[in-house]
PDB file of C-alpha atoms in Angstrom:
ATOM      1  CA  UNK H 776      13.551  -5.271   0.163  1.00 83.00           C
ATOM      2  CA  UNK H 777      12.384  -8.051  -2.488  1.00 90.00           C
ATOM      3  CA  UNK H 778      14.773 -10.841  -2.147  1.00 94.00           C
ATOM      4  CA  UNK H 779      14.404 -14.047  -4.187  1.00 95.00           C
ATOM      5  CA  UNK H 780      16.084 -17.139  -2.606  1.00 96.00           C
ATOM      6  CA  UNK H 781      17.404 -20.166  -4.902  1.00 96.00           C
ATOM      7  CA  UNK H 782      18.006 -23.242  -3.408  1.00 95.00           C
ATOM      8  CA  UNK H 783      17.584 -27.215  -3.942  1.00 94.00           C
ATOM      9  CA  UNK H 784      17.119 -27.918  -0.529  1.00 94.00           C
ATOM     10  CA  UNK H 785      13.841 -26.982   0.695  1.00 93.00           C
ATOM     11  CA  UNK H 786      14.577 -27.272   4.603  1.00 95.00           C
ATOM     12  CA  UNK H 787      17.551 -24.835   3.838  1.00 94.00           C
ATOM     13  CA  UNK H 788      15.573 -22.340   1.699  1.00 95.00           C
ATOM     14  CA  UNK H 789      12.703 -22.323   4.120  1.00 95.00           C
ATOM     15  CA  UNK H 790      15.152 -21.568   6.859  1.00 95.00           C
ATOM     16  CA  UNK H 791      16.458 -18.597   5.029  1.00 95.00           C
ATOM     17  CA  UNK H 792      13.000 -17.253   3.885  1.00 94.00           C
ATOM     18  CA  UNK H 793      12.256 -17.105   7.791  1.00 93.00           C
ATOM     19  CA  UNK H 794      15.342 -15.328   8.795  1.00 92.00           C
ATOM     20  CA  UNK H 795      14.404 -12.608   6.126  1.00 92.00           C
ATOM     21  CA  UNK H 796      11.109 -12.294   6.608  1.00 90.00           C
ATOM     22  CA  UNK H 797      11.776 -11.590  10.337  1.00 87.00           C
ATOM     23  CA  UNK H 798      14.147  -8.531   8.976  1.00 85.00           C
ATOM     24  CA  UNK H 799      11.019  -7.229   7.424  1.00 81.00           C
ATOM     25  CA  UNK H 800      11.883  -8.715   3.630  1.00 89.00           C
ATOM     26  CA  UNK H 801       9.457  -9.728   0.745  1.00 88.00           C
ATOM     27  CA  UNK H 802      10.766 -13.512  -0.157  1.00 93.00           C
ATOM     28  CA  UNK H 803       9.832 -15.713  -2.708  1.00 94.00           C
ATOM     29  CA  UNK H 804      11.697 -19.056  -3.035  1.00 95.00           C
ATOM     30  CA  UNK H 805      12.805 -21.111  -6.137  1.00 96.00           C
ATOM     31  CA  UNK H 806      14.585 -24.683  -6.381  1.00 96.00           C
ATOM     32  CA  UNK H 807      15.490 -24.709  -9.157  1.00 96.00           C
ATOM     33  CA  UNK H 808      17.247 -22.432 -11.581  1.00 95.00           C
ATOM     34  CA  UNK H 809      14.420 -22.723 -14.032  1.00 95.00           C
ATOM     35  CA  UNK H 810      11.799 -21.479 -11.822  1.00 95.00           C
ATOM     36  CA  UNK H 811      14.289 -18.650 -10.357  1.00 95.00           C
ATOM     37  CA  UNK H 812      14.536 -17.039 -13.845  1.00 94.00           C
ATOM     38  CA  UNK H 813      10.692 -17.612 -14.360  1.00 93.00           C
ATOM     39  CA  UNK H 814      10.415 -15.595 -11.288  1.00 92.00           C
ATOM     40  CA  UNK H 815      13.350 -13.084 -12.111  1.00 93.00           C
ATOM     41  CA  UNK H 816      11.819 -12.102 -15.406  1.00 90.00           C
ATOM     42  CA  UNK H 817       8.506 -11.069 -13.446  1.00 86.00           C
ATOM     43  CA  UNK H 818       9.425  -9.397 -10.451  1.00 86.00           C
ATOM     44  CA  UNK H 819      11.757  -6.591 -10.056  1.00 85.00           C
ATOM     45  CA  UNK H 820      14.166  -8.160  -7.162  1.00 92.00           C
ATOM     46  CA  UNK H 821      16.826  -6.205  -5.186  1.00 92.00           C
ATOM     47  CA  UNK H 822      18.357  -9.128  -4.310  1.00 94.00           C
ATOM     48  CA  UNK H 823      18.700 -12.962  -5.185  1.00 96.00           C
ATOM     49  CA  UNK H 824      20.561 -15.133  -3.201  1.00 96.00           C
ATOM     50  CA  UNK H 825      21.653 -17.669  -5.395  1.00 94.00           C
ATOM     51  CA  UNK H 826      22.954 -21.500  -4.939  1.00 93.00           C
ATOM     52  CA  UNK H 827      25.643 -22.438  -7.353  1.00 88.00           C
ATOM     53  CA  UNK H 828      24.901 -26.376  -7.984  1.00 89.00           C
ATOM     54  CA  UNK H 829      21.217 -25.949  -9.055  1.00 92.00           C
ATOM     55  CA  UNK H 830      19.026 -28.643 -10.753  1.00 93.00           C
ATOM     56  CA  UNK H 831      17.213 -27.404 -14.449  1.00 94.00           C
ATOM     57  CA  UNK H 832      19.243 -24.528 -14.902  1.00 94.00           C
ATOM     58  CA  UNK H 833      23.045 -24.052 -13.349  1.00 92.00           C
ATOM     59  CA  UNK H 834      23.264 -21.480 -10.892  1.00 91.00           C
ATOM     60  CA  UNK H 835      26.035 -19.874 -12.873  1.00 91.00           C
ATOM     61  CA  UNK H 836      24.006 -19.880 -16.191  1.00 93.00           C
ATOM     62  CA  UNK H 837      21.382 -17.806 -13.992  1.00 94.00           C
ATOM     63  CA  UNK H 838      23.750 -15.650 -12.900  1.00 92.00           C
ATOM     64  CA  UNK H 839      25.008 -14.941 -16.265  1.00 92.00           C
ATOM     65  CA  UNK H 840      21.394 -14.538 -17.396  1.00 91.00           C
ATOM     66  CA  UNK H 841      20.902 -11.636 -14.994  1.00 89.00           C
ATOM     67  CA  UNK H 842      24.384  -9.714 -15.125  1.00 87.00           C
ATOM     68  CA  UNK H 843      23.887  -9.725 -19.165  1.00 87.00           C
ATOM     69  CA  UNK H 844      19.697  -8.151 -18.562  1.00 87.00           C
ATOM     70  CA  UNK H 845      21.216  -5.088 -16.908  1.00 84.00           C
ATOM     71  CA  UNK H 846      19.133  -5.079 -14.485  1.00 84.00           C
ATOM     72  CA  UNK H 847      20.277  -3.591 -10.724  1.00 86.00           C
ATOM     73  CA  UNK H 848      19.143  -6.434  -9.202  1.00 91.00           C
ATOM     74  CA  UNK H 849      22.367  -8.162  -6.815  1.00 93.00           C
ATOM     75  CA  UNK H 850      23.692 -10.896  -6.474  1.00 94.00           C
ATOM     76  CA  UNK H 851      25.102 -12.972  -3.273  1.00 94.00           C
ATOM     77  CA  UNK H 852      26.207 -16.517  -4.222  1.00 92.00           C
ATOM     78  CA  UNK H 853      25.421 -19.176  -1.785  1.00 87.00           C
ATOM     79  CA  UNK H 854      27.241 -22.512  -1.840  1.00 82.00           C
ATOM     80  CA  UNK H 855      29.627 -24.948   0.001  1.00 79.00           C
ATOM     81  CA  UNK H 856      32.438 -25.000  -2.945  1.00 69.00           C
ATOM     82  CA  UNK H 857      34.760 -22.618  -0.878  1.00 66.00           C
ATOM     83  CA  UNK H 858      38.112 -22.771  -2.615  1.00 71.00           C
ATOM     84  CA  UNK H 859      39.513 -19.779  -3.426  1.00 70.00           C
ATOM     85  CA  UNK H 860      39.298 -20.608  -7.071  1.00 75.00           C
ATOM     86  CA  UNK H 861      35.522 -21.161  -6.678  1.00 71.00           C
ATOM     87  CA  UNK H 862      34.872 -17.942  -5.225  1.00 73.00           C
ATOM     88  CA  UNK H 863      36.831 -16.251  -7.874  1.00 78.00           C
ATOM     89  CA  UNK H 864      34.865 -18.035 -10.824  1.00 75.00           C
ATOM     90  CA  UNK H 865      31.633 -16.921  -8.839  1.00 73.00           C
ATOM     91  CA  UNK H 866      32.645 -13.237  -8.663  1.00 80.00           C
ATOM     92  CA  UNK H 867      34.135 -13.142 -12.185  1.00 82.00           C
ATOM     93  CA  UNK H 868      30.438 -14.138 -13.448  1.00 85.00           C
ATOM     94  CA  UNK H 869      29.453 -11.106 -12.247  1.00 87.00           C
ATOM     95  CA  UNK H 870      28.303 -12.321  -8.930  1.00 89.00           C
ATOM     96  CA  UNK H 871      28.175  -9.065  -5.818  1.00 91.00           C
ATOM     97  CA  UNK H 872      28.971 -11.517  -3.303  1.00 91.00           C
ATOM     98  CA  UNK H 873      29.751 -15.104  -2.406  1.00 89.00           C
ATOM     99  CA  UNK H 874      29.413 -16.840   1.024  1.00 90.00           C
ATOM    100  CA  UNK H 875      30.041 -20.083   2.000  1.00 88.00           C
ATOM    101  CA  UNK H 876      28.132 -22.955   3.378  1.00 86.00           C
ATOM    102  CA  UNK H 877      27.516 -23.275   6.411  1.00 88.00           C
ATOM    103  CA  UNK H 878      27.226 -19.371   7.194  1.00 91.00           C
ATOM    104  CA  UNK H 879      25.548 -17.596   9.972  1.00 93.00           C
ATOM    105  CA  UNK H 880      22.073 -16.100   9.651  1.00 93.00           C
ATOM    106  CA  UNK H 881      22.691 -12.532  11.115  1.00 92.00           C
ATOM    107  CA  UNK H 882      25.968 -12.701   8.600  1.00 93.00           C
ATOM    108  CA  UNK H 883      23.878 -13.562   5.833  1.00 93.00           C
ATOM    109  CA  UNK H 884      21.345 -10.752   6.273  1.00 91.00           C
ATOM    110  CA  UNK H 885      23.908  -8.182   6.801  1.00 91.00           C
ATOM    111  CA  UNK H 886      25.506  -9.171   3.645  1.00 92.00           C
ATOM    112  CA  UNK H 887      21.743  -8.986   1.888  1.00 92.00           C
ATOM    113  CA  UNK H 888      21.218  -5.267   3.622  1.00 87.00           C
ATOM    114  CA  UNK H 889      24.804  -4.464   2.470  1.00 87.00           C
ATOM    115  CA  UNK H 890      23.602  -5.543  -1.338  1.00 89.00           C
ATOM    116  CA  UNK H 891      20.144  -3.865  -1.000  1.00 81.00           C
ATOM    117  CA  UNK H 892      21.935  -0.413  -0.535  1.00 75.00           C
ATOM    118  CA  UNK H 893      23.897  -0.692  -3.459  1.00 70.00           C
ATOM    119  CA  UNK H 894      21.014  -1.474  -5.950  1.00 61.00           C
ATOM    120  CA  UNK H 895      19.199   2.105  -4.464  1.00 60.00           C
ATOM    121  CA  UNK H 896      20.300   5.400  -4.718  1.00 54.00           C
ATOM    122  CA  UNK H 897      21.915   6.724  -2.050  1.00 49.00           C
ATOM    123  CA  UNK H 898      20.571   6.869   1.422  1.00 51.00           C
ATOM    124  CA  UNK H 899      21.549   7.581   4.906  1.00 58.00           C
ATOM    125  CA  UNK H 900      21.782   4.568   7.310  1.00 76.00           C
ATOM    126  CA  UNK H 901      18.948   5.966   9.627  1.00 89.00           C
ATOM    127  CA  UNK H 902      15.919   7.672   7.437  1.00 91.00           C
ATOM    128  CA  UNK H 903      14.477  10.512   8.924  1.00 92.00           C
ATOM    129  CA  UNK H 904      11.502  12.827   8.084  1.00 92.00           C
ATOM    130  CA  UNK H 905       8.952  15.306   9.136  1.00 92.00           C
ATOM    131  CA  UNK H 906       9.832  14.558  12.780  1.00 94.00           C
ATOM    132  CA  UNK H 907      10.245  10.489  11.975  1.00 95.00           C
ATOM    133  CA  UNK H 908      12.785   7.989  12.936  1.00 95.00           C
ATOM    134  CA  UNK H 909      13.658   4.828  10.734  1.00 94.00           C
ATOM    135  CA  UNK H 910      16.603   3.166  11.306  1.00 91.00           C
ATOM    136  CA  UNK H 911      16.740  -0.554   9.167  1.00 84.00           C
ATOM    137  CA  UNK H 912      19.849  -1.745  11.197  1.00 76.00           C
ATOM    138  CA  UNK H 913      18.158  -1.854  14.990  1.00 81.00           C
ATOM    139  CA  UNK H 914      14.435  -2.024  13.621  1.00 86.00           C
ATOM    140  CA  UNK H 915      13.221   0.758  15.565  1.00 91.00           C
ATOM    141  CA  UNK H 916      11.216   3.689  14.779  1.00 94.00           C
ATOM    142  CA  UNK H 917      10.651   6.813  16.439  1.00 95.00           C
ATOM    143  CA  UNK H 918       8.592   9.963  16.355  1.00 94.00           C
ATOM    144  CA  UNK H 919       9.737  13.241  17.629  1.00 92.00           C
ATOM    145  CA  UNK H 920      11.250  10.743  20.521  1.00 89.00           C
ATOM    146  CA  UNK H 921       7.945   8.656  20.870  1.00 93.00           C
ATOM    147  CA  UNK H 922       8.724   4.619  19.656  1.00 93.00           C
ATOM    148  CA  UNK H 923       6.129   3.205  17.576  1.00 94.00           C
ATOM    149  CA  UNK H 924       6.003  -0.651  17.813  1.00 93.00           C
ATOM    150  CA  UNK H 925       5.364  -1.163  14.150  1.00 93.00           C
ATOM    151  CA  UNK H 926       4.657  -4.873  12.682  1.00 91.00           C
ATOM    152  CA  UNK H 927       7.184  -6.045   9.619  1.00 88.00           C
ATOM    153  CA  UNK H 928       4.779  -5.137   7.021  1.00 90.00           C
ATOM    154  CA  UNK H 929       4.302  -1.616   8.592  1.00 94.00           C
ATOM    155  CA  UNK H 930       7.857  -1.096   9.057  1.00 93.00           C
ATOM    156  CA  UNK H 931       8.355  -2.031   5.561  1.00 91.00           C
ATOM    157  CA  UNK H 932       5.943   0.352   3.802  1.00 94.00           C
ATOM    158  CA  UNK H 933       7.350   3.182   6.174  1.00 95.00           C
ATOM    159  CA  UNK H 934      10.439   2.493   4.892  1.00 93.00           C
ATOM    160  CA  UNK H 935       9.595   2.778   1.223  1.00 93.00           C
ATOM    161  CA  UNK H 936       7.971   5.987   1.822  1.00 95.00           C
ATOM    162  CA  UNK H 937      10.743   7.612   3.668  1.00 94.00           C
ATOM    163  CA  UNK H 938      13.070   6.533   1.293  1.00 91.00           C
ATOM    164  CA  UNK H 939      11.030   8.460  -1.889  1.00 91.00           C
ATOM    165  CA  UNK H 940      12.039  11.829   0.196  1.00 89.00           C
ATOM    166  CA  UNK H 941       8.247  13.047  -0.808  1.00 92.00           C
ATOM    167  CA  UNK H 942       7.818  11.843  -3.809  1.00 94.00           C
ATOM    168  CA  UNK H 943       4.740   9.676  -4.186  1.00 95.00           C
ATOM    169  CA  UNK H 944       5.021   5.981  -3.782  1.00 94.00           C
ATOM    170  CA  UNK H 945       2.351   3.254  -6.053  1.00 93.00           C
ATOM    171  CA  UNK H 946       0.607   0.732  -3.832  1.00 90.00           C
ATOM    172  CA  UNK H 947       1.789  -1.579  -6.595  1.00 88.00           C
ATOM    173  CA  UNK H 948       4.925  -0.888  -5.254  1.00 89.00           C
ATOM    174  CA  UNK H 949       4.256  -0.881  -2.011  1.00 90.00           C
ATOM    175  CA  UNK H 950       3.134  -4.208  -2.689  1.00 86.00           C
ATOM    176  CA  UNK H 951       6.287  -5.347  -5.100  1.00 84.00           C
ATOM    177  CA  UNK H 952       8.663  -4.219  -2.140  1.00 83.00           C
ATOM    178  CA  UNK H 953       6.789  -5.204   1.311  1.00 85.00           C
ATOM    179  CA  UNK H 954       4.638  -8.381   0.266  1.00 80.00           C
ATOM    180  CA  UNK H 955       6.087 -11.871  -1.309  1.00 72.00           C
ATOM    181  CA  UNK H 956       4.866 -13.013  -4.698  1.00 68.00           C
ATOM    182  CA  UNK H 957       1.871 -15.074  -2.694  1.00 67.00           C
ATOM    183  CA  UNK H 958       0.029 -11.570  -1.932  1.00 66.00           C
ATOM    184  CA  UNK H 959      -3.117 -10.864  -3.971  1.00 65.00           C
ATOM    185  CA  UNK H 960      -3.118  -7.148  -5.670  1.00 63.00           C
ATOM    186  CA  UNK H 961      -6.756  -7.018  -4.825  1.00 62.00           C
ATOM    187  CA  UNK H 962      -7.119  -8.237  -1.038  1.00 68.00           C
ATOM    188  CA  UNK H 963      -6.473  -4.272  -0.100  1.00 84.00           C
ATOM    189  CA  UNK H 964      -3.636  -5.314   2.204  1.00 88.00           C
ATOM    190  CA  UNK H 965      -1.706  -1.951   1.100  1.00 91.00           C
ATOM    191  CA  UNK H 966      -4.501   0.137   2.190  1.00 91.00           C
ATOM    192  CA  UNK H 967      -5.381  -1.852   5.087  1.00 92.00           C
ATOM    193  CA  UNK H 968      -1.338  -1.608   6.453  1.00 93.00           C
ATOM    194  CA  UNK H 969      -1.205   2.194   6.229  1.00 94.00           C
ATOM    195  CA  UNK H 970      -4.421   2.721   7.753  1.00 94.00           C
ATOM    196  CA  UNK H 971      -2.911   1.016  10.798  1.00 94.00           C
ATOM    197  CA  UNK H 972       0.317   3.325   9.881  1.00 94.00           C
ATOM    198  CA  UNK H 973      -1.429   6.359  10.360  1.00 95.00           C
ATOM    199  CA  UNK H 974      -3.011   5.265  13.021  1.00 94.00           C
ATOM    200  CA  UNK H 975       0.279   4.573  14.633  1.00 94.00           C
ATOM    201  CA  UNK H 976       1.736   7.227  13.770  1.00 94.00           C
ATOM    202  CA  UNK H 977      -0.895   9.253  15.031  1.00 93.00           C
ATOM    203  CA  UNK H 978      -1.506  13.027  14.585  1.00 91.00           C
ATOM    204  CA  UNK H 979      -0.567  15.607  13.176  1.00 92.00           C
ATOM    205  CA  UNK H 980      -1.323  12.860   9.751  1.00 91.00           C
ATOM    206  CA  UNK H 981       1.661  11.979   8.033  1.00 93.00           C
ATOM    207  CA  UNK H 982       0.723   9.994   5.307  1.00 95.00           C
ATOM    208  CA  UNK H 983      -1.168  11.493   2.476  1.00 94.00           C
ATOM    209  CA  UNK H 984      -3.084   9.622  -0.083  1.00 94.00           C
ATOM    210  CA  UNK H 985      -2.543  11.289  -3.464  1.00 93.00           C
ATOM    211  CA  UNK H 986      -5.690  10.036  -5.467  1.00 91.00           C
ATOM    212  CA  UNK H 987      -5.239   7.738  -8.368  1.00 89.00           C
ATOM    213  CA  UNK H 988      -1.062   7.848  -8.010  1.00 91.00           C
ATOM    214  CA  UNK H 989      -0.125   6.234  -4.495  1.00 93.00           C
ATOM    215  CA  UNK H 990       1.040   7.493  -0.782  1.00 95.00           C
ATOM    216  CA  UNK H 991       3.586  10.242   0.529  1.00 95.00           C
ATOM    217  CA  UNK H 992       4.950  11.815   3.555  1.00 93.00           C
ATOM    218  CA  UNK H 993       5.095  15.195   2.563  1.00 82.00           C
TER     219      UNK H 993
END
């Protein structure tokens, strides 16, 4: 998933980028609430995890901001006011979520996965197709019974493309989804991470290129 973290205190937010990014997410930072709806208006985020008391712009302004866009993109509120009347003004701003400081990582990512699902359509726990094996929870992948020890970025883009059930997936977002907002469109990293796909995946080829549109396991 695309997750956007906002929060003032770097050490914090650089902690929480590194948690994520070892669960195989694309994370950009902000630290302020500025910069987080500079970023928000840009890239298409399944999830922002959002501090409350936020220099420039107000958490909660942001928050309001992207509950009155429309847009599917969650929400999980992150911040040490933990009254009970705090987390109800949170959630009544439209907030999905609000956890209090300090929290545990593994918590924290369970509570992002939780939010990711909701902002998708519909889709079983553990993705399966033509004979492969995905399952986000453990971080494992299998085909017919054989593991394949897949890198974050691999894992990712399998992922997406078991998750289209056929349909044909854009390297653009391959690249929205699986890389952070540092990537460069034109380094080829899409093409160069499911070349090592397929060859991890190995034969019969799984992943067809459908010229001009994207990728798709068939």
């Amino acid at each position: 998933m695309r997750v956007l973290v906002v929060e003032d205190e770097p050490m914090l937010a650089d902690a929480i980028a590194e948690w994520l990014r070892g669960e195989s997410h694309a994370v950009d930072l902000a630290h302020d609430g500025g910069a987080a709806l500079e970023r928000i208006a840009v890239h298409d985020y399944d999830v922002v995890v959002l501090d409350r008391d936020l220099p420039v712009v107000h958490g909660d302004d942001v928050c309001r901001e992207l509950v009155a866009s429309g847009t599917a993109t969650r929400v999980l509120m992150l911040t040490a006011a933990a009254e009970v009347t705090d987390r109800v003004g949170g959630l009544s701003l439209g907030a999905d979520d609000y956890l209090t400081k300090p929290f545990a990582f593994p918590e924290l990512a369970a509570r992002i996965q939780s939010l990711g699902r909701r902002c998708r359509p519909a889709a079983p726990p553990v993705l399966r197709r033509s004979g492969v094996t995905l399952d986000p929870a453990r971080h494992e992948v299998f085909r017919d019974g054989r593991y394949l020890p897949l890198s974050k970025k691999e894992f990712a883009v399998l992922a997406e493309l078991l998750r289209a059930d056929g349909a044909t997936v854009s390297a653009e977002h391959l690249l929205e989804k699986a890389w952070d907002e540092h990537a460069d469109p034109f380094t080829g990293a899409v093409r160069l991470t499911i070349l090592k796909l397929r060859r991890k995946l190995g034969d019969p080829p799984l992943v067809e290129t459908v010229t001009g549109v994207g990728y798709r396991i068939s």
